[in-house]
Coordinates of C-alpha atoms in Angstrom, one line a residue:
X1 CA -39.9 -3.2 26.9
X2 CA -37.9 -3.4 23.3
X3 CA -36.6 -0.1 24.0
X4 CA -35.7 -1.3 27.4
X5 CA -33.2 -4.2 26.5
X6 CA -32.0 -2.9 23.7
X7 CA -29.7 -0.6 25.9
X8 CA -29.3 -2.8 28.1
X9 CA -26.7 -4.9 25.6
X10 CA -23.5 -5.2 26.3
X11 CA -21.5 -3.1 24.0
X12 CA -19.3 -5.5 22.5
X13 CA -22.6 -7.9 22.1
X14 CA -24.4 -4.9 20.0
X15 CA -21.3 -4.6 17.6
X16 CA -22.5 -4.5 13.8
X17 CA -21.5 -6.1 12.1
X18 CA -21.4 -9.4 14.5
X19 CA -17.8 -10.2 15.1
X20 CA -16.4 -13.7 15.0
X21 CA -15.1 -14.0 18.4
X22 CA -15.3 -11.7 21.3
X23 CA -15.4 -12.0 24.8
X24 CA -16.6 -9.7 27.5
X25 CA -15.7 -8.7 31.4
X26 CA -17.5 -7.0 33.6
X27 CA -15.8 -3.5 34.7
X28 CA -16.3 -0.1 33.4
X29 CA -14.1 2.1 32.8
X30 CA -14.4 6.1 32.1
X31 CA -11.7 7.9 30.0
X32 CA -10.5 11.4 29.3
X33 CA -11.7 12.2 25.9
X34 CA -8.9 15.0 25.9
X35 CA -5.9 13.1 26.2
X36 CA -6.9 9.9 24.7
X37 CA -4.3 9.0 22.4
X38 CA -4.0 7.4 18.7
X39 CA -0.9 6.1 18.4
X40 CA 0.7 3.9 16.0
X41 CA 3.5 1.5 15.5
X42 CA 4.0 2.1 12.2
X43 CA 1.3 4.6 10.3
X44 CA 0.2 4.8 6.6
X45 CA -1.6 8.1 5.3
X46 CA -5.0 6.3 5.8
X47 CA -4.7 5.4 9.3
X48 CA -3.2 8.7 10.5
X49 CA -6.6 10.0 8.1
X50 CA -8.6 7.8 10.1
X51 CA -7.0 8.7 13.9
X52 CA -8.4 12.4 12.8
X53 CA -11.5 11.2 11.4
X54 CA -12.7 8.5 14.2
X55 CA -11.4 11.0 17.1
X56 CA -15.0 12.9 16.7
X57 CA -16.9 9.8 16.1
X58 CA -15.2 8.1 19.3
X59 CA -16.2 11.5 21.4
X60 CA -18.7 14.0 19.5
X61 CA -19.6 15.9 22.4
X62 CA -17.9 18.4 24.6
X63 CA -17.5 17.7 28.1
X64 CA -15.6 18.3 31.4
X65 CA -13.7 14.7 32.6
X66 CA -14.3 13.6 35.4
X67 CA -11.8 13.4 38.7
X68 CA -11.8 9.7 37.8
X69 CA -11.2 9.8 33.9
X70 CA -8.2 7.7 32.9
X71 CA -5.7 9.0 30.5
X72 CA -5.6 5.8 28.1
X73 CA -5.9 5.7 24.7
X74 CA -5.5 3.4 21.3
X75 CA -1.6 1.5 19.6
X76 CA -2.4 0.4 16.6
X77 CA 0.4 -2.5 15.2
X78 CA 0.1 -2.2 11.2
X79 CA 2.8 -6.1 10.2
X80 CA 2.6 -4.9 6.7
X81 CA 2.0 -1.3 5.8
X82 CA 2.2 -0.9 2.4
X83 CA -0.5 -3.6 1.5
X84 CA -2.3 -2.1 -1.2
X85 CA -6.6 -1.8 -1.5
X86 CA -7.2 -5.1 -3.8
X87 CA -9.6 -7.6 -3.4
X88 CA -8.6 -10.1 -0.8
X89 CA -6.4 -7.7 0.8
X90 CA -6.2 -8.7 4.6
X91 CA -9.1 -7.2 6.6
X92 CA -8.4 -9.4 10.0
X93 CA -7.9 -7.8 13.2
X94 CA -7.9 -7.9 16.9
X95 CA -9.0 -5.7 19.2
X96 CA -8.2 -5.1 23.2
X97 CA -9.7 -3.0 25.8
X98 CA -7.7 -3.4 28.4
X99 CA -8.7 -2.4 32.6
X100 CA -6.7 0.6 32.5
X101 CA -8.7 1.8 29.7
X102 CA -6.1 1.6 26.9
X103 CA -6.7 -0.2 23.5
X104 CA -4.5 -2.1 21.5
X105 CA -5.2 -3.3 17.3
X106 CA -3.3 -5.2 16.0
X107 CA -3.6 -6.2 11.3
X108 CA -1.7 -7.3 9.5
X109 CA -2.7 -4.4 6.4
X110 CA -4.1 -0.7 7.5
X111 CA -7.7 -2.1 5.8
X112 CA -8.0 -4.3 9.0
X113 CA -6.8 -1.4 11.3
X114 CA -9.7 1.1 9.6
X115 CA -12.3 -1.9 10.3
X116 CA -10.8 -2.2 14.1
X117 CA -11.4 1.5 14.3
X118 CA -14.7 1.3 13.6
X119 CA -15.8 -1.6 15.8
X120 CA -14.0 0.9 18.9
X121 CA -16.1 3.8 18.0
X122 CA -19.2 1.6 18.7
X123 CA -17.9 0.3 22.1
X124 CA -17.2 4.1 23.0
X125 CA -20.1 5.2 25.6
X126 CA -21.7 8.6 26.6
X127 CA -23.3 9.3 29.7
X128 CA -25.6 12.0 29.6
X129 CA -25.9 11.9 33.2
X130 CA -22.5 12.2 34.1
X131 CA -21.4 13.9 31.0
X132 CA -18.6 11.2 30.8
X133 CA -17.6 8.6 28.1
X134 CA -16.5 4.9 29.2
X135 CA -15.8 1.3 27.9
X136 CA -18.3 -1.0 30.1
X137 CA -17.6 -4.9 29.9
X138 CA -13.9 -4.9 30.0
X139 CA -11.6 -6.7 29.4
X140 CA -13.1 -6.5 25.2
X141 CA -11.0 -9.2 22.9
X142 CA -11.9 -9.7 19.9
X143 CA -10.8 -11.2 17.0
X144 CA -12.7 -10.5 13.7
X145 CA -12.4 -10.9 9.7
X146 CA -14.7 -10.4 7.0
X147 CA -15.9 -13.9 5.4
X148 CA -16.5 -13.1 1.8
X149 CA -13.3 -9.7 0.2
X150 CA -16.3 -8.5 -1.9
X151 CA -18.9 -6.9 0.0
X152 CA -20.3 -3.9 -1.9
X153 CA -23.3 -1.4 -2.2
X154 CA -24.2 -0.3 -6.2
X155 CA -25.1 3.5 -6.8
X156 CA -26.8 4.8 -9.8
X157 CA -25.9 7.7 -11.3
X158 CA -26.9 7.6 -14.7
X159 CA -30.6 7.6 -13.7
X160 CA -30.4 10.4 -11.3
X161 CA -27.5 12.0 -10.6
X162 CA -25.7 11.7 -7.5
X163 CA -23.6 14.9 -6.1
X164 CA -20.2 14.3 -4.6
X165 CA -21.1 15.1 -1.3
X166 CA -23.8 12.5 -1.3
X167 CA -21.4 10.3 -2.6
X168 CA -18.9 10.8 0.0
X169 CA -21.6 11.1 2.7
X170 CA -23.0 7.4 1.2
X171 CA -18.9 6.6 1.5
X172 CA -19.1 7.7 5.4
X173 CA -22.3 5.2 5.4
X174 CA -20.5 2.2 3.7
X175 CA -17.6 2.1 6.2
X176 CA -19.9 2.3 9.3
X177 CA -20.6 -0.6 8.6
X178 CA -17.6 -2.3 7.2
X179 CA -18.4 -2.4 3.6
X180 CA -15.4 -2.3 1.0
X181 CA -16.6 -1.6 -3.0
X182 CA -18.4 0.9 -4.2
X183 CA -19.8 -0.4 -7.3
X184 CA -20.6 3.1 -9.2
X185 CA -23.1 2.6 -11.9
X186 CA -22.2 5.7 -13.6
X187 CA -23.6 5.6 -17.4
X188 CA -26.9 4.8 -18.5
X189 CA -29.5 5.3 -21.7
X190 CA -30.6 8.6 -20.1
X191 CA -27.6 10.3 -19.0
X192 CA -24.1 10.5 -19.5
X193 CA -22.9 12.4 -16.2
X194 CA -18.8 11.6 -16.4
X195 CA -16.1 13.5 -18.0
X196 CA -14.4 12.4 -20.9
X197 CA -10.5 14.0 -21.2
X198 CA -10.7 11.8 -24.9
X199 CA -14.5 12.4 -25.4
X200 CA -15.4 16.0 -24.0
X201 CA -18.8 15.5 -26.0
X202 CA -20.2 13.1 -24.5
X203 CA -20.8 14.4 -21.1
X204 CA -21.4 17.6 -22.8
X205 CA -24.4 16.0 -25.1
X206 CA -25.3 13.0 -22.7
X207 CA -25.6 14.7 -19.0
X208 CA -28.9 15.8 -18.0
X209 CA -28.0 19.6 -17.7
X210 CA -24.6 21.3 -17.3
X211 CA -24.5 21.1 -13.7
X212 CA -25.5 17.5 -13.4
X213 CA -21.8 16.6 -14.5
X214 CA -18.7 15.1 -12.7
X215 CA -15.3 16.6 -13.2
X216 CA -12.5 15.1 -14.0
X217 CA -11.3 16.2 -10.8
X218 CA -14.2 14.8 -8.5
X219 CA -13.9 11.3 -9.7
X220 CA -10.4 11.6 -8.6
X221 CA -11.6 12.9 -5.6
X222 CA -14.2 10.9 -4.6
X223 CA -11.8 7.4 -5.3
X224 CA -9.3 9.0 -3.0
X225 CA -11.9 10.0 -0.5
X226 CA -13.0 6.2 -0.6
X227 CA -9.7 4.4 -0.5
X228 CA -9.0 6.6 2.7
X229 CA -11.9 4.2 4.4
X230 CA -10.9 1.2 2.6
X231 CA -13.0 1.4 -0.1
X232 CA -12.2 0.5 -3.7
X233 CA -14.7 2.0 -6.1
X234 CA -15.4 -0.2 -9.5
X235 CA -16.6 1.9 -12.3
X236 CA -20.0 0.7 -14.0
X237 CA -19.6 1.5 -18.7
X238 CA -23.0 -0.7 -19.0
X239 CA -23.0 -2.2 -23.0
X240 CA -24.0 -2.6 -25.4
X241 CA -27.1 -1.8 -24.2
X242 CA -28.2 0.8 -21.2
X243 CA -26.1 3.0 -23.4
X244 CA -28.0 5.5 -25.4
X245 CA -26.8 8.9 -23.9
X246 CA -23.5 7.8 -25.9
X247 CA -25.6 8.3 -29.1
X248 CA -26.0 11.8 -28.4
X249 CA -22.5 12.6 -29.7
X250 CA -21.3 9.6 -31.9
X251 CA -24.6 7.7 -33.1
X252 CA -21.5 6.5 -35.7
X253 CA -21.3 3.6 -33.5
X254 CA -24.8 2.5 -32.8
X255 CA -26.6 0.0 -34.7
X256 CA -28.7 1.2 -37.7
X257 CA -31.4 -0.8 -35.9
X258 CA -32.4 1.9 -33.1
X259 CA -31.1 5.4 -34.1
X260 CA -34.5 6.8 -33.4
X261 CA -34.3 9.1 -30.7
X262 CA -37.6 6.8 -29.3
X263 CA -35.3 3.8 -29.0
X264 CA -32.7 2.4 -26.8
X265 CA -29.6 2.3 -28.5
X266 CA -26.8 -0.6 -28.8
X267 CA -23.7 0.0 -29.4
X268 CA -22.7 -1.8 -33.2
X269 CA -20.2 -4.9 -33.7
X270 CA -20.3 -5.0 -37.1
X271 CA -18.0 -1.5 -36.5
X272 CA -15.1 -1.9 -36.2
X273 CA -14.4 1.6 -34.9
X274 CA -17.1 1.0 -32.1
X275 CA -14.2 -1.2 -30.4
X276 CA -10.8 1.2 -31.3
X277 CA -13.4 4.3 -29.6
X278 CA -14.6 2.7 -26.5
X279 CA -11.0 1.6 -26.0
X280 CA -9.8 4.8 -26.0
X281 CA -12.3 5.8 -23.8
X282 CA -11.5 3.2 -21.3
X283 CA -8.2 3.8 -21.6
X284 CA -8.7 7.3 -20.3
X285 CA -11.3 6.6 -17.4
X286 CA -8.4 3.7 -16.6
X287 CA -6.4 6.4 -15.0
X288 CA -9.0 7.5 -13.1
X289 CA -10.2 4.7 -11.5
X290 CA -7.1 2.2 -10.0
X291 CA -8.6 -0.6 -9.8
X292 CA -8.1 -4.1 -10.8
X293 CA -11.7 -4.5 -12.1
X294 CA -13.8 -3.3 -14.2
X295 CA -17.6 -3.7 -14.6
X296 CA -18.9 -3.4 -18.6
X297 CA -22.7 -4.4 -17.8
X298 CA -23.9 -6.6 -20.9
X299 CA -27.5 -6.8 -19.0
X300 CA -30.7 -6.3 -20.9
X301 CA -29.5 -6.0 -24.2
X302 CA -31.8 -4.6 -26.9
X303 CA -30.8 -7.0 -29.3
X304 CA -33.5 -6.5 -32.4
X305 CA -31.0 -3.1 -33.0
X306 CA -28.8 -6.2 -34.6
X307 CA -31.6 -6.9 -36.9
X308 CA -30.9 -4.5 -39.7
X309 CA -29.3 -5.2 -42.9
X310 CA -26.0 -4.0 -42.4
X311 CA -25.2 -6.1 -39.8
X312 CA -27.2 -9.1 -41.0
X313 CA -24.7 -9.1 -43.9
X314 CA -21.8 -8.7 -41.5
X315 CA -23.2 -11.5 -39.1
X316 CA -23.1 -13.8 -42.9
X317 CA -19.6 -13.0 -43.0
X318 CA -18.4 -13.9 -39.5
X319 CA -20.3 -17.8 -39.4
X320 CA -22.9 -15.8 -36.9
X321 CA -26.2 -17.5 -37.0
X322 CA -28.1 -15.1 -34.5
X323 CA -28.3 -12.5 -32.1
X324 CA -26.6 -14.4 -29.3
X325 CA -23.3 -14.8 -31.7
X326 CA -23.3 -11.5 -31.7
X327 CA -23.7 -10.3 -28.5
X328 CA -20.9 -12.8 -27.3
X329 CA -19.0 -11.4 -30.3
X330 CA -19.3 -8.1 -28.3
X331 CA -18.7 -9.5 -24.6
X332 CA -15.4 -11.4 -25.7
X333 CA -14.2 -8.3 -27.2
X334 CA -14.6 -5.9 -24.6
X335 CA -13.7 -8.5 -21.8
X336 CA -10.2 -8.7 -24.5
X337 CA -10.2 -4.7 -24.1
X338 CA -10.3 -4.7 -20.7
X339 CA -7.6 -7.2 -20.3
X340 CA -4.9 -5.1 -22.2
X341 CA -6.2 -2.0 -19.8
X342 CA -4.6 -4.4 -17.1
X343 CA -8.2 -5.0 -15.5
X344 CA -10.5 -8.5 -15.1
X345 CA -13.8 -7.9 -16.2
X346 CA -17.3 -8.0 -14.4
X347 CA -20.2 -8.9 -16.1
X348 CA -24.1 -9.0 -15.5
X349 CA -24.8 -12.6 -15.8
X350 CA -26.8 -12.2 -19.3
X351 CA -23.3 -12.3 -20.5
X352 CA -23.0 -15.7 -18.7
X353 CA -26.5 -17.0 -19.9
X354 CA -26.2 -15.5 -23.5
X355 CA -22.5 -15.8 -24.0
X356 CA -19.1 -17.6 -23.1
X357 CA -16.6 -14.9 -21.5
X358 CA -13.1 -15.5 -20.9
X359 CA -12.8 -18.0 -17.8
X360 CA -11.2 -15.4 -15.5
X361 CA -13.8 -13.0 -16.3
X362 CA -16.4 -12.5 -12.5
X363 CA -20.2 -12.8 -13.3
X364 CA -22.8 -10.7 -11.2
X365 CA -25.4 -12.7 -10.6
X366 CA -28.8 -10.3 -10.4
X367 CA -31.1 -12.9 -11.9
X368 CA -32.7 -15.8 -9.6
X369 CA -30.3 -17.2 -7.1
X370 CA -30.1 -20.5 -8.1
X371 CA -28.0 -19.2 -11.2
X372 CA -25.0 -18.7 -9.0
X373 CA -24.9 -22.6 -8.8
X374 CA -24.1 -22.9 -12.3
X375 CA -21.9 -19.6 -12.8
X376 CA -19.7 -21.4 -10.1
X377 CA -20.0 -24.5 -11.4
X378 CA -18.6 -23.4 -14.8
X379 CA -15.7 -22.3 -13.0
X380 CA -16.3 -19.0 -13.1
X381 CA -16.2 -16.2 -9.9
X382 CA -19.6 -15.1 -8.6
X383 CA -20.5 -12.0 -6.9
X384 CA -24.3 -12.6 -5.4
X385 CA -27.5 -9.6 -6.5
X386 CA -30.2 -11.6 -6.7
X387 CA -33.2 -9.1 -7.2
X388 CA -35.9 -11.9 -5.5
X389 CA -38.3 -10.6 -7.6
X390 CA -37.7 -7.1 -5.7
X391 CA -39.7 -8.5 -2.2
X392 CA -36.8 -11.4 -1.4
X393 CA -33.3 -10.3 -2.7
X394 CA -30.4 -8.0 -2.5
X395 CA -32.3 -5.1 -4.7
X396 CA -32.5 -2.1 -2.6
X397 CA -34.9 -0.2 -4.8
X398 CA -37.6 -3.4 -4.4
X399 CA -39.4 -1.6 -1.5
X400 CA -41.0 -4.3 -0.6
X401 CA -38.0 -6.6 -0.1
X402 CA -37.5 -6.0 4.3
X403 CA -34.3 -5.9 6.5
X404 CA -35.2 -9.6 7.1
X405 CA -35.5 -11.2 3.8
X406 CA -32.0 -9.6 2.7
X407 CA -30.7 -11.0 6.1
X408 CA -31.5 -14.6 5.7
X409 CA -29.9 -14.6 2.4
X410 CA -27.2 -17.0 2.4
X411 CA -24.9 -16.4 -1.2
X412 CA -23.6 -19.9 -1.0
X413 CA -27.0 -21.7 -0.8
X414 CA -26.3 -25.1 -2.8
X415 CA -22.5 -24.2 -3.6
X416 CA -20.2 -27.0 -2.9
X417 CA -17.7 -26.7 -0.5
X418 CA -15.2 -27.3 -3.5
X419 CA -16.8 -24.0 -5.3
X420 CA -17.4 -22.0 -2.5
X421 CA -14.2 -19.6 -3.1
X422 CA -15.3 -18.9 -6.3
X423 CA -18.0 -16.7 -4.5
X424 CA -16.3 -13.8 -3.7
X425 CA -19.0 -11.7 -2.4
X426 CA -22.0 -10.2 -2.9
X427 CA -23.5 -6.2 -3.3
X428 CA -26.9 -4.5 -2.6
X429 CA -28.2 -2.6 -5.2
X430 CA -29.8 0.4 -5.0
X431 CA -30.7 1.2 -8.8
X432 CA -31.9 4.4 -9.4
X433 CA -35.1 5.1 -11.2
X434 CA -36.6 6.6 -7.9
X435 CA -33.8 7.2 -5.7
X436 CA -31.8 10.9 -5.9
X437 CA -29.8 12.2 -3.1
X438 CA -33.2 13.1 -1.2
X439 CA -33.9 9.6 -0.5
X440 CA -30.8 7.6 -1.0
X441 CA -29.3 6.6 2.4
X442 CA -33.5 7.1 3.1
X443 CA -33.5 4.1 1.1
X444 CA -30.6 2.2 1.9
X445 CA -30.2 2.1 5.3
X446 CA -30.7 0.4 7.5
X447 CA -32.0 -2.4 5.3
X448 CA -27.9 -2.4 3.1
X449 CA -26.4 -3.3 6.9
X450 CA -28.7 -6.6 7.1
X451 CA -26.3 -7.4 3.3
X452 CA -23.2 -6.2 5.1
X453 CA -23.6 -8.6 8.2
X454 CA -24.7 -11.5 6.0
X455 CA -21.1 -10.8 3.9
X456 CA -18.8 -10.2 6.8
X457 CA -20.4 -12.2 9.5
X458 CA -19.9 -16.1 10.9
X459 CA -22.8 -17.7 8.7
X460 CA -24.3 -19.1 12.2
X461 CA -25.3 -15.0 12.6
X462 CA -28.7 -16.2 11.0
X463 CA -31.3 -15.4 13.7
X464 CA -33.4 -12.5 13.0
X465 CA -34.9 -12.0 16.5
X466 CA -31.2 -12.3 18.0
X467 CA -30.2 -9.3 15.1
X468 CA -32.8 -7.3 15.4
X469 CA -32.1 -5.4 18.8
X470 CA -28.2 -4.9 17.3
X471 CA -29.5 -3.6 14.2
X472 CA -31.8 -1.1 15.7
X473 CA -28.8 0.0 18.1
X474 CA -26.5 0.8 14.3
X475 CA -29.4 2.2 13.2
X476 CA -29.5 4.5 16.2
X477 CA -25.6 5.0 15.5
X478 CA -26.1 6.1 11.5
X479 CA -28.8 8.7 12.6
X480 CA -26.0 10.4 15.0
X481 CA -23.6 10.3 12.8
X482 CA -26.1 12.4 10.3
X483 CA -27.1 8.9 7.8
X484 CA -30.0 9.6 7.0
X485 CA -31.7 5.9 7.5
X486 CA -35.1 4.5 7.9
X487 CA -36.7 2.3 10.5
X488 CA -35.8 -0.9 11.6
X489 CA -38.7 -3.1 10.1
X490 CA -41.2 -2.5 7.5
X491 CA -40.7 -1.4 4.1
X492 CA -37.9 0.7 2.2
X493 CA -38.5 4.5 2.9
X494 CA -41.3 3.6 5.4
X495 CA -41.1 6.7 8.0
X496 CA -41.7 6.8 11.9
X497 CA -45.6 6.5 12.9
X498 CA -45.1 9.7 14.6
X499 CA -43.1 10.6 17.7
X500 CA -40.4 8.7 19.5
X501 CA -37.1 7.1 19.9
X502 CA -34.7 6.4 17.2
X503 CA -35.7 2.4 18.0
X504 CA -39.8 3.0 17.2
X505 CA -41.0 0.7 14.4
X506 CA -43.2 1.9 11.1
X507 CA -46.9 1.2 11.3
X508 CA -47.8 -2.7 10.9
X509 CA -49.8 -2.6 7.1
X510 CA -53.4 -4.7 7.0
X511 CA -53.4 -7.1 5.0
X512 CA -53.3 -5.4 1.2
X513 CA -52.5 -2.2 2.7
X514 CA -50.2 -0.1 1.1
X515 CA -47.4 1.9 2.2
X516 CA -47.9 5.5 1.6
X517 CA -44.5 5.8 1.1
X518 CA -44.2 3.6 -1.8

């Protein structure tokens, strides 16, 4: 019966994620998939990228049209076209499916034209029957914008290394459903996967193996391949902790504390050529990466490195009566590093608890949720994680956390309406101790979409049951477009039972049961 209704949606009802406003007819259409046009007023390389790229989502099989097949196709109206990929740039759009099968967009930057792109590819319908594709429930309007500029999935590639074309694949994944950062965790204490133009050594001494290694050339590639989907990608350079593959080729600017290959390393204060080196190694990843923000970690520090007598004396010297001093010591600098690299600075929200950054400095909130309160409170910007204690938060690699726990979610629970723009979004994060590009999107989806509805959506989308035949109809959507996702309810990584549709639920556990997959 599920099964039944879910195709049975209207289209434009089944959109994911949930538009603001949209209305509905009742005709359908059936259009000639080989003269359907893309057409724009005026075009920017990433929407004449995107007319290439959504032409084989919008019709992926071959067929003969029908006697009856209109030639229509899609105007896009860019007002501003050279609106460049920040955060806050204008996403808003409206969309039109007009009776005679034609489409109009209309956005006021490209970034809302790519999103209006994507919501058309899911109103696009195959008939197997017929062999013909139509737009049912016409006239469409709809008029959509995301709620919150920061909506973003984390990757970790410093705990398993994550090959461009998973990357770009995962990239494909994230725009599917409307996502816009790609927060890219990319060094860690056991690896050290990205090139260095200042630093050649460090990859070199810090990667797992020679071929586990990104090129110069494939960052550069993968941050052009994401931009072209309205993507920005934020580099992760965690400190002064989750940094011990650095010690592998310049344990000159560790604390004396932990230079044991057995410990985790932290990067030394009382150095001052610790700051004038990871300067210069900013300074060089800075060209790589465009934009505006920059994420220096500052989670989880092992802070006992501090306690050694060299930089006891220097902590005498500087007023500093402990290891907090210190480590905001270290946050201020960096966050000061950043600033003259032109970029803001994102922080794991230790550095909120433990330190004072600059005021214009965005805290990631990963810790319980009621923390964002205060993070907003004290004026800063918040970007919502909460882990849940991995079964009730935003943590993608807490298994036990399902599609609708992360949905219900609300980032500004107890934020006055006078600090809600400080919250400028929120990110799932998929942290990778377990997770390698065998399981990733595995993982992920279609859990990450229940995040990406909750950041773009009207917060009156808050009804589970009304959700959950949408989300299984994207979920159906990411498996033919190749994602690799798992079931609609459940666990993360929980398989099918056995055989049937793309809309079959995992096996309901007993009571203490445990997944085999976990």
């Amino acid at each position: 019966m599920f099964q039944a209704l879910l195709w049975q949606l209207p289209l434009a009802a089944a959109l994911w994620p949930k538009p603001h406003i949209y209305t509905t007819g009742s005709t359908t259409v059936v259009v000639n998939p080989s003269t359907y046009s893309f057409q724009a007023v005026a075009t920017t390389p990433e929407l004449e990228d995107a007319f290439v790229r959504y032409r084989s989502l919008f019709f992926p099989h071959s067929t003969s049209p029908a006697p009856q097949a209109l030639d229509a196709g899609l105007v896009v109206d860019i007002f501003d076209t050279k609106a460049d990929l920040i955060l806050g740039a204008d996403e808003s759009y409206t969309l039109d499916i007009n009776l005679d099968g034609t489409s109009v967009v209309a956005a006021k930057t490209v970034w809302g034209a790519l999103r209006a792109l994507e919501s058309l590819s899911q109103l696009v319908d195959f008939n197997f029957s017929t062999g013909q594709y139509s737009f049912s429930g016409i006239p469409v309007h709809i008029e959509d914008a995301p709620r919150f500029p920061h909506r973003g999935i984390l990757i970790d590639s410093g705990r398993h290394f994550e090959s461009v074309p998973q990357v770009k694949a995962f990239l494909d994944s994230m725009a599917y459903a409307k996502m816009n950062v790609l927060h890219w965790h990319l060094t860690e204490d056991e690896s050290f996967p990205i090139a260095s133009r200042s630093f050649p050594e460090l990859p070199q001494k810090g990667a797992y193996s020679d071929f586990e290694q990104y090129t110069w050339e494939d960052i550069a590639e993968v941050v052009k391949y994401a931009r072209m989907r309205g993507i920005r990608v934020i580099p992760e350079f965690d400190m002064p902790g989750h940094s011990t593959s650095w010690r592998n080729s310049h344990p000159e600017i560790f604390a004396e504390g932990c230079l044991s290959q057995s410990s985790r390393g932290a990067f030394d204060p009382a150095n001052n050529q610790t700051f004038s080196f990871l300067e210069a190694a900013l300074k060089d990843w800075s060209a790589l990466f465009p934009d505006g923000f920059l994420h220096l970690g500052s989670d989880e520090v092992p802070a006992s490195c501090w306690n050694n007598t060299k930089d006891l004396a220097w902590m005498k010297t500087m007023g500093f009566s402990n290891s907090s001093d210190v480590f905001n010591y270290f946050v201020n600098q960096m966050a000061g590093i950043s600033q003259k690299l032109g970029r803001q600075t994102i922080f794991w929200d230790e550095a909120f608890l433990s330190a004072k950054p600059p005021q214009d400095a965005v805290i990631q909130n990963w810790h319980d949720a009621s923390l964002m309160q205060k993070i907003v409170d004290a004026g800063y910007r918040a970007i919502y994680s909460s882990n849940g204690g991995y079964t009730n938060g935003w943590y993608l690699d807490g298994l036990k956390a399902t599609w609708e726990n992360m949905y219900v979610l609300e980032p500004l629970t107890n934020i006055s309406s006078d600090k809600a723009h400080l919250v400028i979004g929120g990110e799932g994060c998929m942290w990778g101790e377990t997770v390698d590009p065998s399981d990733l999107e595995f993982t992920v989806w279609p859990r990450a979409a229940a995040i990406a509805e909750r950041l773009w959506s009207d917060p009156s989308a808050n009804s589970t049951a009304e959700a959950e035949p949408r989300l299984q109809r994207f979920r159906c959507q990411l498996l033919a477009r190749g994602v690799h996702s798992g079931v609609v309810g459940g666990q993360g990584r929980d398989a099918p039972p056995g055989p049937g549709s793309c809309v079959q639920k995992p096996k309901v556990l007993a009571q203490g049961e445990q997944s085999v997959f976990i």
